[in-house]
PDB file of C-alpha atoms in Angstrom:
ATOM      1  CA  UNK A   1     122.979  95.069  94.174  1.00  0.00           C
ATOM      2  CA  UNK A   2     120.815  92.600  96.026  1.00  0.00           C
ATOM      3  CA  UNK A   3     119.241  89.632  94.291  1.00  0.00           C
ATOM      4  CA  UNK A   4     115.588  89.974  93.450  1.00  0.00           C
ATOM      5  CA  UNK A   5     113.062  87.800  95.240  1.00  0.00           C
ATOM      6  CA  UNK A   6     109.475  86.834  94.601  1.00  0.00           C
ATOM      7  CA  UNK A   7     107.100  87.938  97.350  1.00  0.00           C
ATOM      8  CA  UNK A   8     103.413  88.104  98.159  1.00  0.00           C
ATOM      9  CA  UNK A   9     102.129  90.988 100.218  1.00  0.00           C
ATOM     10  CA  UNK A  10      98.783  90.833 102.031  1.00  0.00           C
ATOM     11  CA  UNK A  11      97.104  94.157 102.751  1.00  0.00           C
ATOM     12  CA  UNK A  12      94.052  94.509 105.014  1.00  0.00           C
ATOM     13  CA  UNK A  13      92.273  97.869 104.914  1.00  0.00           C
ATOM     14  CA  UNK A  14      89.971  98.450 107.894  1.00  0.00           C
ATOM     15  CA  UNK A  15      89.232 102.114 107.119  1.00  0.00           C
ATOM     16  CA  UNK A  16      87.927 102.747 103.612  1.00  0.00           C
ATOM     17  CA  UNK A  17      89.278 106.313 103.696  1.00  0.00           C
ATOM     18  CA  UNK A  18      92.743 104.730 103.381  1.00  0.00           C
ATOM     19  CA  UNK A  19      92.016 103.106  99.995  1.00  0.00           C
ATOM     20  CA  UNK A  20      93.139 106.055  97.804  1.00  0.00           C
ATOM     21  CA  UNK A  21      96.443 106.383  99.692  1.00  0.00           C
ATOM     22  CA  UNK A  22      97.087 102.630  99.423  1.00  0.00           C
ATOM     23  CA  UNK A  23      96.426 102.778  95.687  1.00  0.00           C
ATOM     24  CA  UNK A  24      98.770 105.773  95.322  1.00  0.00           C
ATOM     25  CA  UNK A  25     101.595 103.917  97.085  1.00  0.00           C
ATOM     26  CA  UNK A  26     101.026 100.800  94.978  1.00  0.00           C
ATOM     27  CA  UNK A  27     101.117 102.956  91.847  1.00  0.00           C
ATOM     28  CA  UNK A  28     104.512 104.351  92.908  1.00  0.00           C
ATOM     29  CA  UNK A  29     105.855 100.784  93.091  1.00  0.00           C
ATOM     30  CA  UNK A  30     104.181  99.515  89.897  1.00  0.00           C
ATOM     31  CA  UNK A  31     107.563  98.623  88.342  1.00  0.00           C
ATOM     32  CA  UNK A  32     108.036  95.766  90.870  1.00  0.00           C
ATOM     33  CA  UNK A  33     104.422  94.537  90.905  1.00  0.00           C
ATOM     34  CA  UNK A  34     103.728  91.323  88.966  1.00  0.00           C
ATOM     35  CA  UNK A  35      99.989  91.408  89.698  1.00  0.00           C
ATOM     36  CA  UNK A  36      97.395  92.210  92.314  1.00  0.00           C
ATOM     37  CA  UNK A  37      93.979  91.046  93.423  1.00  0.00           C
ATOM     38  CA  UNK A  38      91.568  93.129  95.451  1.00  0.00           C
ATOM     39  CA  UNK A  39      88.540  91.835  97.318  1.00  0.00           C
ATOM     40  CA  UNK A  40      86.086  94.332  98.814  1.00  0.00           C
ATOM     41  CA  UNK A  41      84.256  92.649 101.694  1.00  0.00           C
ATOM     42  CA  UNK A  42      81.371  95.102 101.930  1.00  0.00           C
ATOM     43  CA  UNK A  43      79.483  93.222 104.642  1.00  0.00           C
ATOM     44  CA  UNK A  44      82.408  93.820 107.022  1.00  0.00           C
ATOM     45  CA  UNK A  45      83.614  97.158 105.617  1.00  0.00           C
ATOM     46  CA  UNK A  46      87.062  95.692 104.921  1.00  0.00           C
ATOM     47  CA  UNK A  47      89.122  95.481 101.738  1.00  0.00           C
ATOM     48  CA  UNK A  48      91.717  92.764 101.125  1.00  0.00           C
ATOM     49  CA  UNK A  49      94.512  93.128  98.567  1.00  0.00           C
ATOM     50  CA  UNK A  50      97.170  90.593  97.649  1.00  0.00           C
ATOM     51  CA  UNK A  51     100.135  91.816  95.621  1.00  0.00           C
ATOM     52  CA  UNK A  52     102.740  89.620  93.898  1.00  0.00           C
ATOM     53  CA  UNK A  53     106.185  91.267  93.666  1.00  0.00           C
ATOM     54  CA  UNK A  54     109.527  90.684  91.939  1.00  0.00           C
ATOM     55  CA  UNK A  55     111.977  92.933  93.788  1.00  0.00           C
ATOM     56  CA  UNK A  56     114.952  93.187  96.089  1.00  0.00           C
ATOM     57  CA  UNK A  57     114.339  92.654  99.813  1.00  0.00           C
ATOM     58  CA  UNK A  58     114.989  96.383 100.357  1.00  0.00           C
ATOM     59  CA  UNK A  59     112.313  97.351  97.815  1.00  0.00           C
ATOM     60  CA  UNK A  60     109.825  94.917  99.380  1.00  0.00           C
ATOM     61  CA  UNK A  61     110.588  96.313 102.837  1.00  0.00           C
ATOM     62  CA  UNK A  62     110.210  99.868 101.566  1.00  0.00           C
ATOM     63  CA  UNK A  63     106.798  99.132 100.060  1.00  0.00           C
ATOM     64  CA  UNK A  64     105.462  97.297 103.107  1.00  0.00           C
ATOM     65  CA  UNK A  65     106.867  99.991 105.399  1.00  0.00           C
ATOM     66  CA  UNK A  66     105.101 102.737 103.463  1.00  0.00           C
ATOM     67  CA  UNK A  67     101.826 100.829 103.479  1.00  0.00           C
ATOM     68  CA  UNK A  68     102.128  99.995 107.179  1.00  0.00           C
ATOM     69  CA  UNK A  69     102.340 103.683 108.059  1.00  0.00           C
ATOM     70  CA  UNK A  70      98.890 104.369 106.641  1.00  0.00           C
ATOM     71  CA  UNK A  71      96.214 104.576 109.329  1.00  0.00           C
ATOM     72  CA  UNK A  72      93.734 101.690 109.126  1.00  0.00           C
ATOM     73  CA  UNK A  73      96.077  99.457 107.091  1.00  0.00           C
ATOM     74  CA  UNK A  74      97.783  96.196 108.115  1.00  0.00           C
ATOM     75  CA  UNK A  75     100.367  94.577 105.873  1.00  0.00           C
ATOM     76  CA  UNK A  76     102.526  91.427 105.873  1.00  0.00           C
ATOM     77  CA  UNK A  77     104.881  89.979 103.291  1.00  0.00           C
ATOM     78  CA  UNK A  78     106.063  86.447 102.553  1.00  0.00           C
ATOM     79  CA  UNK A  79     109.360  86.430 100.631  1.00  0.00           C
ATOM     80  CA  UNK A  80     110.967  83.576  98.692  1.00  0.00           C
ATOM     81  CA  UNK A  81     114.349  82.310  99.863  1.00  0.00           C
ATOM     82  CA  UNK A  82     115.803  82.473  96.352  1.00  0.00           C
TER      83      UNK A  82
END
């Protein structure tokens, strides 16, 4: 089993229709989520979400991969080295 890492994932949602699907995916991974912060930027029609994770690199990759496949969503992760 891989060692767990701490990570922060940044999610940018350009199409508001994608919000329910993003929330569904995040709910599926709730066991590795430490916390999250969402910022709706209504003036630009964009939502920003930051998610703190405690998970293996494979789990982090799986989550970001799932989110990245959603139309109108961009995602990046920063992962601790230890």
